[in-house]
Amino acid sequence: MDHHPSDYHRIVIIHATLMGAAFVFFIPLGVFLIRLTSFKNLVWWHAAIQISAYLTAVAAFGLGAWMATVSGQWEASNGHPILGTIIIWLLLLQPVLGYVHHWIYSRRKERTGWIYSHIWYGRALIILAVINGGLGLQLSGNTVKGEIAYGVIVGFMFLLYVAVMAIAYSRRDQRPDGETGEKMVGGPEK
């Protein structure tokens, strides 16, 4: 017998949809935008998309926390809500790393360790989120077809990411406008 509130299953779907939108669509969109385009205020569009993704993930986390509470799933043996909580908290550092990088880059016009910390920290969080999405599918009792669909979508996004990074890397030395368009719009000179 199901002892969950009547809207529990609907909340599960909304939670999964919002988290998927945040980590599979919005965050990659922000990454692809900054790696493949160059226009005035690009870095701020990137930041706005990433912050929107974070706020979407926070809303989904709130639903997940409610589900874990009403279903008694806040326990160490249940990895999904625990890892999800850790990811949400760790994500708070990402915009700080990005802002510090942008601030330093706009003055020096060169890459520093801050950009690499921002990039690799973000990649690590995405990997954790993908793993946690799989744990969520298991926890929700999703179908094998649902798990296959998740795997296909994640695999496609990984291949798309690799392609975008390859294109961006091949163009990096040829970009006259700097790493994020700052030189193009008259940023401070060296």
mmCIF file of C-alpha atoms in Angstrom:
data_model
loop_
_atom_site.group_PDB
_atom_site.id
_atom_site.type_symbol
_atom_site.label_atom_id
_atom_site.label_comp_id
_atom_site.label_asym_id
_atom_site.label_seq_id
_atom_site.Cartn_x
_atom_site.Cartn_y
_atom_site.Cartn_z
ATOM 1 C CA MET A 1 0.000 0.000 0.000
ATOM 2 C CA ASP A 2 1.287 3.461 -0.925
ATOM 3 C CA HIS A 3 1.541 5.795 2.090
ATOM 4 C CA HIS A 4 2.685 8.824 0.119
ATOM 5 C CA PRO A 5 0.583 11.971 -0.293
ATOM 6 C CA SER A 6 -1.702 11.889 -3.340
ATOM 7 C CA ASP A 7 0.472 14.291 -5.352
ATOM 8 C CA TYR A 8 3.761 12.484 -4.561
ATOM 9 C CA HIS A 9 4.161 10.834 -7.982
ATOM 10 C CA ARG A 10 3.482 14.130 -9.738
ATOM 11 C CA ILE A 11 6.132 15.809 -7.567
ATOM 12 C CA VAL A 12 8.627 13.044 -8.481
ATOM 13 C CA ILE A 13 8.077 13.818 -12.164
ATOM 14 C CA ILE A 14 8.373 17.589 -11.648
ATOM 15 C CA HIS A 15 11.552 17.109 -9.577
ATOM 16 C CA ALA A 16 13.148 14.918 -12.264
ATOM 17 C CA THR A 17 12.054 17.240 -15.079
ATOM 18 C CA LEU A 18 13.438 20.365 -13.390
ATOM 19 C CA MET A 19 16.738 18.703 -12.467
ATOM 20 C CA GLY A 20 17.042 17.329 -15.989
ATOM 21 C CA ALA A 21 16.341 20.759 -17.455
ATOM 22 C CA ALA A 22 18.953 22.351 -15.184
ATOM 23 C CA PHE A 23 21.768 19.828 -15.690
ATOM 24 C CA VAL A 24 21.079 18.491 -19.178
ATOM 25 C CA PHE A 25 19.842 21.625 -20.937
ATOM 26 C CA PHE A 26 20.554 24.941 -19.194
ATOM 27 C CA ILE A 27 24.054 24.300 -17.833
ATOM 28 C CA PRO A 28 25.294 22.840 -21.150
ATOM 29 C CA LEU A 29 23.616 25.743 -22.998
ATOM 30 C CA GLY A 30 25.619 28.222 -20.918
ATOM 31 C CA VAL A 31 28.826 26.276 -21.543
ATOM 32 C CA PHE A 32 28.197 25.937 -25.285
ATOM 33 C CA LEU A 33 27.329 29.628 -25.562
ATOM 34 C CA ILE A 34 30.566 30.812 -23.964
ATOM 35 C CA ARG A 35 32.688 28.329 -25.910
ATOM 36 C CA LEU A 36 31.202 28.826 -29.392
ATOM 37 C CA THR A 37 30.062 32.441 -29.583
ATOM 38 C CA SER A 38 31.391 35.909 -28.982
ATOM 39 C CA PHE A 39 29.287 39.010 -28.535
ATOM 40 C CA LYS A 40 28.963 41.987 -26.226
ATOM 41 C CA ASN A 41 28.144 40.957 -22.650
ATOM 42 C CA LEU A 42 28.555 37.259 -23.448
ATOM 43 C CA VAL A 43 30.017 36.519 -20.040
ATOM 44 C CA TRP A 44 26.926 38.008 -18.378
ATOM 45 C CA TRP A 45 24.579 35.969 -20.594
ATOM 46 C CA HIS A 46 26.594 32.900 -19.597
ATOM 47 C CA ALA A 47 26.272 33.856 -15.929
ATOM 48 C CA ALA A 48 22.524 34.509 -16.240
ATOM 49 C CA ILE A 49 21.897 31.133 -17.866
ATOM 50 C CA GLN A 50 24.003 29.328 -15.257
ATOM 51 C CA ILE A 51 22.322 31.146 -12.356
ATOM 52 C CA SER A 52 18.913 30.323 -13.869
ATOM 53 C CA ALA A 53 20.001 26.690 -14.041
ATOM 54 C CA TYR A 54 21.076 26.826 -10.412
ATOM 55 C CA LEU A 55 17.787 28.364 -9.293
ATOM 56 C CA THR A 56 15.916 25.682 -11.257
ATOM 57 C CA ALA A 57 18.007 23.028 -9.504
ATOM 58 C CA VAL A 58 17.316 24.645 -6.111
ATOM 59 C CA ALA A 59 13.560 24.541 -6.795
ATOM 60 C CA ALA A 60 13.863 20.882 -7.801
ATOM 61 C CA PHE A 61 15.956 20.244 -4.693
ATOM 62 C CA GLY A 62 13.202 21.710 -2.536
ATOM 63 C CA LEU A 63 10.756 19.229 -4.046
ATOM 64 C CA GLY A 64 13.272 16.429 -3.557
ATOM 65 C CA ALA A 65 13.824 17.387 0.076
ATOM 66 C CA TRP A 66 10.054 17.344 0.644
ATOM 67 C CA MET A 67 9.810 13.881 -0.986
ATOM 68 C CA ALA A 68 12.712 12.543 1.091
ATOM 69 C CA THR A 69 11.068 13.895 4.242
ATOM 70 C CA VAL A 70 7.561 12.531 3.654
ATOM 71 C CA SER A 71 8.895 9.151 2.526
ATOM 72 C CA GLY A 72 11.570 8.787 5.230
ATOM 73 C CA GLN A 73 14.471 8.662 2.763
ATOM 74 C CA TRP A 74 16.926 10.877 4.663
ATOM 75 C CA GLU A 75 19.356 8.141 5.613
ATOM 76 C CA ALA A 76 22.996 7.532 4.807
ATOM 77 C CA SER A 77 22.229 4.306 2.935
ATOM 78 C CA ASN A 78 20.087 6.253 0.460
ATOM 79 C CA GLY A 79 22.603 8.035 -1.735
ATOM 80 C CA HIS A 80 20.293 10.091 -3.950
ATOM 81 C CA PRO A 81 18.989 12.710 -1.501
ATOM 82 C CA ILE A 82 22.314 12.890 0.335
ATOM 83 C CA LEU A 83 24.395 13.357 -2.833
ATOM 84 C CA GLY A 84 21.795 15.777 -4.218
ATOM 85 C CA THR A 85 22.083 17.932 -1.109
ATOM 86 C CA ILE A 86 25.875 17.934 -1.356
ATOM 87 C CA ILE A 87 25.757 18.899 -5.051
ATOM 88 C CA ILE A 88 23.380 21.804 -4.426
ATOM 89 C CA TRP A 89 25.646 23.175 -1.700
ATOM 90 C CA LEU A 90 28.812 22.654 -3.753
ATOM 91 C CA LEU A 91 27.244 24.504 -6.685
ATOM 92 C CA LEU A 92 27.259 27.688 -4.607
ATOM 93 C CA LEU A 93 31.013 27.985 -5.141
ATOM 94 C CA GLN A 94 30.823 27.792 -8.954
ATOM 95 C CA PRO A 95 29.656 31.379 -9.656
ATOM 96 C CA VAL A 96 32.287 32.680 -7.236
ATOM 97 C CA LEU A 97 35.027 30.882 -9.183
ATOM 98 C CA GLY A 98 33.574 32.184 -12.455
ATOM 99 C CA TYR A 99 33.327 35.760 -11.234
ATOM 100 C CA VAL A 100 36.861 35.779 -9.813
ATOM 101 C CA HIS A 101 38.150 34.393 -13.119
ATOM 102 C CA HIS A 102 36.271 37.042 -15.112
ATOM 103 C CA TRP A 103 37.463 39.824 -12.824
ATOM 104 C CA ILE A 104 41.109 38.756 -13.155
ATOM 105 C CA TYR A 105 40.827 38.031 -16.886
ATOM 106 C CA SER A 106 39.293 41.429 -17.629
ATOM 107 C CA ARG A 107 42.395 43.046 -16.105
ATOM 108 C CA ARG A 108 45.205 40.724 -17.216
ATOM 109 C CA LYS A 109 43.807 39.338 -20.498
ATOM 110 C CA GLU A 110 45.277 35.942 -19.766
ATOM 111 C CA ARG A 111 44.103 32.647 -18.364
ATOM 112 C CA THR A 112 44.924 31.967 -14.740
ATOM 113 C CA GLY A 113 44.312 29.069 -12.404
ATOM 114 C CA TRP A 114 40.887 30.526 -11.636
ATOM 115 C CA ILE A 115 39.494 29.581 -15.044
ATOM 116 C CA TYR A 116 40.753 26.035 -14.703
ATOM 117 C CA SER A 117 39.259 25.731 -11.232
ATOM 118 C CA HIS A 118 35.944 27.068 -12.576
ATOM 119 C CA ILE A 119 35.955 24.698 -15.566
ATOM 120 C CA TRP A 120 37.090 21.522 -13.778
ATOM 121 C CA TYR A 121 34.986 22.114 -10.683
ATOM 122 C CA GLY A 122 31.959 22.531 -12.970
ATOM 123 C CA ARG A 123 32.790 19.351 -14.863
ATOM 124 C CA ALA A 124 33.128 17.407 -11.611
ATOM 125 C CA LEU A 125 29.749 18.686 -10.417
ATOM 126 C CA ILE A 126 28.100 17.715 -13.710
ATOM 127 C CA ILE A 127 29.507 14.189 -13.398
ATOM 128 C CA LEU A 128 28.206 13.959 -9.824
ATOM 129 C CA ALA A 129 24.806 15.222 -10.978
ATOM 130 C CA VAL A 130 24.639 12.617 -13.764
ATOM 131 C CA ILE A 131 25.487 9.864 -11.281
ATOM 132 C CA ASN A 132 22.880 11.223 -8.886
ATOM 133 C CA GLY A 133 20.291 11.288 -11.672
ATOM 134 C CA GLY A 134 20.876 7.581 -12.170
ATOM 135 C CA LEU A 135 20.492 6.997 -8.431
ATOM 136 C CA GLY A 136 17.243 8.957 -8.564
ATOM 137 C CA LEU A 137 15.920 6.745 -11.347
ATOM 138 C CA GLN A 138 16.666 3.680 -9.229
ATOM 139 C CA LEU A 139 15.069 5.232 -6.153
ATOM 140 C CA SER A 140 11.900 6.126 -8.035
ATOM 141 C CA GLY A 141 11.542 2.630 -9.435
ATOM 142 C CA ASN A 142 11.787 3.892 -12.990
ATOM 143 C CA THR A 143 11.346 1.447 -15.843
ATOM 144 C CA VAL A 144 14.219 -0.091 -17.784
ATOM 145 C CA LYS A 145 13.061 1.972 -20.778
ATOM 146 C CA GLY A 146 13.301 5.115 -18.663
ATOM 147 C CA GLU A 147 16.812 4.199 -17.571
ATOM 148 C CA ILE A 148 17.822 3.488 -21.169
ATOM 149 C CA ALA A 149 16.386 6.833 -22.264
ATOM 150 C CA TYR A 150 18.367 8.539 -19.501
ATOM 151 C CA GLY A 151 21.538 6.783 -20.646
ATOM 152 C CA VAL A 152 20.951 7.740 -24.274
ATOM 153 C CA ILE A 153 20.322 11.401 -23.404
ATOM 154 C CA VAL A 154 23.366 11.575 -21.134
ATOM 155 C CA GLY A 155 25.492 9.822 -23.772
ATOM 156 C CA PHE A 156 24.293 12.217 -26.481
ATOM 157 C CA MET A 157 25.012 15.261 -24.310
ATOM 158 C CA PHE A 158 28.477 13.905 -23.515
ATOM 159 C CA LEU A 159 29.268 13.473 -27.221
ATOM 160 C CA LEU A 160 27.865 16.931 -27.973
ATOM 161 C CA TYR A 161 30.003 18.377 -25.178
ATOM 162 C CA VAL A 162 33.137 16.686 -26.543
ATOM 163 C CA ALA A 163 32.359 18.037 -30.026
ATOM 164 C CA VAL A 164 31.804 21.567 -28.716
ATOM 165 C CA MET A 165 35.025 21.457 -26.707
ATOM 166 C CA ALA A 166 36.955 20.197 -29.753
ATOM 167 C CA ILE A 167 35.581 23.036 -31.884
ATOM 168 C CA ALA A 168 36.273 25.604 -29.166
ATOM 169 C CA TYR A 169 39.802 24.317 -28.645
ATOM 170 C CA SER A 170 40.545 24.405 -32.381
ATOM 171 C CA ARG A 171 39.399 28.053 -32.502
ATOM 172 C CA ARG A 172 40.988 29.207 -29.256
ATOM 173 C CA ASP A 173 44.208 30.593 -30.707
ATOM 174 C CA GLN A 174 42.343 32.176 -33.620
ATOM 175 C CA ARG A 175 39.840 34.213 -31.569
ATOM 176 C CA PRO A 176 40.690 37.901 -31.898
ATOM 177 C CA ASP A 177 38.175 38.825 -29.243
ATOM 178 C CA GLY A 178 39.617 37.079 -26.214
ATOM 179 C CA GLU A 179 38.259 34.167 -24.322
ATOM 180 C CA THR A 180 34.769 35.553 -23.682
ATOM 181 C CA GLY A 181 34.446 38.515 -25.988
ATOM 182 C CA GLU A 182 36.028 41.065 -23.657
ATOM 183 C CA LYS A 183 38.602 42.373 -26.176
ATOM 184 C CA MET A 184 35.951 42.721 -28.834
ATOM 185 C CA VAL A 185 33.886 45.076 -26.688
ATOM 186 C CA GLY A 186 36.739 47.269 -25.540
ATOM 187 C CA GLY A 187 37.800 45.707 -22.278
ATOM 188 C CA PRO A 188 40.920 46.959 -20.516
ATOM 189 C CA GLU A 189 44.138 46.438 -22.446
ATOM 190 C CA LYS A 190 47.198 44.677 -21.021
#
